[in-house]
C-alpha positions as protocol buffer text, in pm:
chain_id: "A"
residue {
  index: 1
  type: GLN
  ca { x: 8341 y: 15146 z: 8613 }
}
residue {
  index: 2
  type: VAL
  ca { x: 8077 y: 15415 z: 8648 }
}
residue {
  index: 3
  type: GLN
  ca { x: 7731 y: 15305 z: 8750 }
}
residue {
  index: 4
  type: LEU
  ca { x: 7425 y: 15510 z: 8779 }
}
residue {
  index: 5
  type: VAL
  ca { x: 7127 y: 15355 z: 8967 }
}
residue {
  index: 6
  type: GLU
  ca { x: 6793 y: 15535 z: 8961 }
}
residue {
  index: 7
  type: SER
  ca { x: 6502 y: 15481 z: 9198 }
}
residue {
  index: 8
  type: GLY
  ca { x: 6176 y: 15662 z: 9300 }
}
residue {
  index: 9
  type: GLY
  ca { x: 5966 y: 15615 z: 8996 }
}
residue {
  index: 10
  type: GLY
  ca { x: 5605 y: 15498 z: 8999 }
}
residue {
  index: 11
  type: LEU
  ca { x: 5251 y: 15569 z: 8937 }
}
residue {
  index: 12
  type: VAL
  ca { x: 5097 y: 15897 z: 9061 }
}
residue {
  index: 13
  type: GLN
  ca { x: 4786 y: 16090 z: 9001 }
}
residue {
  index: 14
  type: PRO
  ca { x: 4788 y: 16425 z: 8825 }
}
residue {
  index: 15
  type: GLY
  ca { x: 4900 y: 16713 z: 9048 }
}
residue {
  index: 16
  type: GLY
  ca { x: 5096 y: 16469 z: 9263 }
}
residue {
  index: 17
  type: SER
  ca { x: 5468 y: 16457 z: 9336 }
}
residue {
  index: 18
  type: LEU
  ca { x: 5752 y: 16201 z: 9307 }
}
residue {
  index: 19
  type: ARG
  ca { x: 6120 y: 16236 z: 9395 }
}
residue {
  index: 20
  type: LEU
  ca { x: 6378 y: 16037 z: 9176 }
}
residue {
  index: 21
  type: SER
  ca { x: 6720 y: 15948 z: 9291 }
}
residue {
  index: 22
  type: CYS
  ca { x: 7033 y: 15878 z: 9095 }
}
residue {
  index: 23
  type: ALA
  ca { x: 7323 y: 15720 z: 9296 }
}
residue {
  index: 24
  type: ALA
  ca { x: 7662 y: 15719 z: 9132 }
}
residue {
  index: 25
  type: SER
  ca { x: 7918 y: 15454 z: 9198 }
}
residue {
  index: 26
  type: VAL
  ca { x: 8197 y: 15712 z: 9196 }
}
residue {
  index: 27
  type: SER
  ca { x: 8233 y: 16062 z: 9337 }
}
residue {
  index: 28
  type: ILE
  ca { x: 7998 y: 16307 z: 9147 }
}
residue {
  index: 29
  type: PHE
  ca { x: 8272 y: 16562 z: 9171 }
}
residue {
  index: 30
  type: SER
  ca { x: 8439 y: 16370 z: 8876 }
}
residue {
  index: 31
  type: PHE
  ca { x: 8142 y: 16468 z: 8660 }
}
residue {
  index: 32
  type: ASN
  ca { x: 8115 y: 16801 z: 8465 }
}
residue {
  index: 33
  type: ALA
  ca { x: 7739 y: 16769 z: 8472 }
}
residue {
  index: 34
  type: MET
  ca { x: 7471 y: 16539 z: 8588 }
}
residue {
  index: 35
  type: GLY
  ca { x: 7109 y: 16530 z: 8481 }
}
residue {
  index: 36
  type: TRP
  ca { x: 6787 y: 16371 z: 8393 }
}
residue {
  index: 37
  type: TYR
  ca { x: 6642 y: 16294 z: 8056 }
}
residue {
  index: 38
  type: ARG
  ca { x: 6317 y: 16130 z: 7968 }
}
residue {
  index: 39
  type: GLN
  ca { x: 6169 y: 15934 z: 7689 }
}
residue {
  index: 40
  type: ALA
  ca { x: 5803 y: 15888 z: 7629 }
}
residue {
  index: 41
  type: PRO
  ca { x: 5666 y: 15611 z: 7409 }
}
residue {
  index: 42
  type: GLY
  ca { x: 5712 y: 15721 z: 7039 }
}
residue {
  index: 43
  type: LYS
  ca { x: 5909 y: 16029 z: 7124 }
}
residue {
  index: 44
  type: GLN
  ca { x: 6267 y: 16114 z: 7132 }
}
residue {
  index: 45
  type: ARG
  ca { x: 6461 y: 16135 z: 7439 }
}
residue {
  index: 46
  type: GLU
  ca { x: 6474 y: 16492 z: 7584 }
}
residue {
  index: 47
  type: LEU
  ca { x: 6661 y: 16674 z: 7852 }
}
residue {
  index: 48
  type: VAL
  ca { x: 6455 y: 16736 z: 8148 }
}
residue {
  index: 49
  type: VAL
  ca { x: 6731 y: 16921 z: 8351 }
}
residue {
  index: 50
  type: ASN
  ca { x: 7092 y: 16904 z: 8424 }
}
residue {
  index: 51
  type: ILE
  ca { x: 7328 y: 17056 z: 8685 }
}
residue {
  index: 52
  type: THR
  ca { x: 7691 y: 17137 z: 8626 }
}
residue {
  index: 53
  type: SER
  ca { x: 7975 y: 17092 z: 8873 }
}
residue {
  index: 54
  type: GLY
  ca { x: 7940 y: 17458 z: 8930 }
}
residue {
  index: 55
  type: GLY
  ca { x: 7591 y: 17431 z: 9035 }
}
residue {
  index: 56
  type: ARG
  ca { x: 7435 y: 17591 z: 8716 }
}
residue {
  index: 57
  type: ARG
  ca { x: 7093 y: 17439 z: 8647 }
}
residue {
  index: 58
  type: ASN
  ca { x: 6935 y: 17411 z: 8306 }
}
residue {
  index: 59
  type: TYR
  ca { x: 6561 y: 17313 z: 8291 }
}
residue {
  index: 60
  type: ALA
  ca { x: 6354 y: 17240 z: 8006 }
}
residue {
  index: 61
  type: ASP
  ca { x: 6074 y: 17500 z: 7959 }
}
residue {
  index: 62
  type: SER
  ca { x: 5815 y: 17228 z: 8015 }
}
residue {
  index: 63
  type: VAL
  ca { x: 5920 y: 17157 z: 8369 }
}
residue {
  index: 64
  type: LYS
  ca { x: 6031 y: 17506 z: 8495 }
}
residue {
  index: 65
  type: GLY
  ca { x: 5859 y: 17592 z: 8823 }
}
residue {
  index: 66
  type: ARG
  ca { x: 5758 y: 17226 z: 8880 }
}
residue {
  index: 67
  type: PHE
  ca { x: 6078 y: 17024 z: 8890 }
}
residue {
  index: 68
  type: THR
  ca { x: 6382 y: 17076 z: 9092 }
}
residue {
  index: 69
  type: ILE
  ca { x: 6725 y: 16918 z: 9067 }
}
residue {
  index: 70
  type: SER
  ca { x: 6964 y: 16886 z: 9372 }
}
residue {
  index: 71
  type: ARG
  ca { x: 7253 y: 16686 z: 9473 }
}
residue {
  index: 72
  type: ASP
  ca { x: 7405 y: 16549 z: 9782 }
}
residue {
  index: 73
  type: ASN
  ca { x: 7774 y: 16530 z: 9721 }
}
residue {
  index: 74
  type: ALA
  ca { x: 7842 y: 16318 z: 10042 }
}
residue {
  index: 75
  type: LYS
  ca { x: 7602 y: 16049 z: 9917 }
}
residue {
  index: 76
  type: ASN
  ca { x: 7708 y: 16093 z: 9555 }
}
residue {
  index: 77
  type: THR
  ca { x: 7341 y: 16122 z: 9464 }
}
residue {
  index: 78
  type: VAL
  ca { x: 7135 y: 16348 z: 9239 }
}
residue {
  index: 79
  type: TYR
  ca { x: 6773 y: 16406 z: 9302 }
}
residue {
  index: 80
  type: LEU
  ca { x: 6487 y: 16523 z: 9099 }
}
residue {
  index: 81
  type: GLN
  ca { x: 6186 y: 16654 z: 9287 }
}
residue {
  index: 82
  type: MET
  ca { x: 5885 y: 16653 z: 9065 }
}
residue {
  index: 83
  type: ASN
  ca { x: 5577 y: 16849 z: 9168 }
}
residue {
  index: 84
  type: SER
  ca { x: 5240 y: 16923 z: 9003 }
}
residue {
  index: 85
  type: LEU
  ca { x: 5293 y: 16623 z: 8766 }
}
residue {
  index: 86
  type: LYS
  ca { x: 5092 y: 16613 z: 8446 }
}
residue {
  index: 87
  type: PRO
  ca { x: 5003 y: 16312 z: 8229 }
}
residue {
  index: 88
  type: GLU
  ca { x: 5243 y: 16452 z: 7964 }
}
residue {
  index: 89
  type: ASP
  ca { x: 5523 y: 16386 z: 8215 }
}
residue {
  index: 90
  type: THR
  ca { x: 5479 y: 16014 z: 8182 }
}
residue {
  index: 91
  type: ALA
  ca { x: 5803 y: 15871 z: 8052 }
}
residue {
  index: 92
  type: VAL
  ca { x: 6107 y: 15664 z: 8143 }
}
residue {
  index: 93
  type: TYR
  ca { x: 6349 y: 15894 z: 8328 }
}
residue {
  index: 94
  type: VAL
  ca { x: 6714 y: 15832 z: 8280 }
}
residue {
  index: 95
  type: CYS
  ca { x: 7004 y: 15959 z: 8476 }
}
residue {
  index: 96
  type: ASN
  ca { x: 7296 y: 16103 z: 8291 }
}
residue {
  index: 97
  type: ALA
  ca { x: 7650 y: 16196 z: 8382 }
}
residue {
  index: 98
  type: GLU
  ca { x: 7898 y: 16378 z: 8170 }
}
residue {
  index: 99
  type: LYS
  ca { x: 8274 y: 16393 z: 8195 }
}
residue {
  index: 100
  type: VAL
  ca { x: 8518 y: 16590 z: 7993 }
}
residue {
  index: 101
  type: SER
  ca { x: 8893 y: 16525 z: 7999 }
}
residue {
  index: 102
  type: VAL
  ca { x: 9171 y: 16676 z: 7827 }
}
residue {
  index: 103
  type: VAL
  ca { x: 9477 y: 16434 z: 7754 }
}
residue {
  index: 104
  type: ALA
  ca { x: 9770 y: 16564 z: 7541 }
}
residue {
  index: 105
  type: GLY
  ca { x: 9564 y: 16832 z: 7404 }
}
residue {
  index: 106
  type: LYS
  ca { x: 9277 y: 16610 z: 7304 }
}
residue {
  index: 107
  type: VAL
  ca { x: 8944 y: 16651 z: 7449 }
}
residue {
  index: 108
  type: HIS
  ca { x: 8761 y: 16328 z: 7547 }
}
residue {
  index: 109
  type: TRP
  ca { x: 8389 y: 16318 z: 7623 }
}
residue {
  index: 110
  type: TYR
  ca { x: 8229 y: 16047 z: 7840 }
}
residue {
  index: 111
  type: ASP
  ca { x: 7860 y: 15994 z: 7875 }
}
residue {
  index: 112
  type: TYR
  ca { x: 7717 y: 15762 z: 8137 }
}
residue {
  index: 113
  type: TRP
  ca { x: 7357 y: 15647 z: 8162 }
}
residue {
  index: 114
  type: GLY
  ca { x: 7144 y: 15465 z: 8417 }
}
residue {
  index: 115
  type: GLN
  ca { x: 6889 y: 15207 z: 8316 }
}
residue {
  index: 116
  type: GLY
  ca { x: 6589 y: 15438 z: 8384 }
}
residue {
  index: 117
  type: THR
  ca { x: 6282 y: 15447 z: 8596 }
}
residue {
  index: 118
  type: GLN
  ca { x: 5915 y: 15454 z: 8484 }
}
residue {
  index: 119
  type: VAL
  ca { x: 5711 y: 15754 z: 8591 }
}
residue {
  index: 120
  type: THR
  ca { x: 5345 y: 15723 z: 8502 }
}
residue {
  index: 121
  type: VAL
  ca { x: 5098 y: 16005 z: 8578 }
}
residue {
  index: 122
  type: SER
  ca { x: 4747 y: 15895 z: 8536 }
}
residue {
  index: 123
  type: SER
  ca { x: 4409 y: 15899 z: 8725 }
}
């Protein structure tokens, strides 16, 4: 069973930094992509950034230049470094992992989610 456990959220002042971690219970090599989503109160969940198994990164425009995703394959962990935080970054940040497998010509998609960690940016 795949488990994703996030940590690192908290309260930070505008302009501050936080680093989120997402530890997987299995090798992250088994995933086609891993990433972070966020959901603010009253809003839909949105992609913040993901990283493919090939290392390609896809950032939301709102976080480009401020957030950086990285991974430590030996620790089966993905990180999200968040700098220059703004109040509008306040949300629950959720780790995601995607896996695609092909069995007998059929494509199977799997999505795994963590429980989320709260990030609050406020003075």
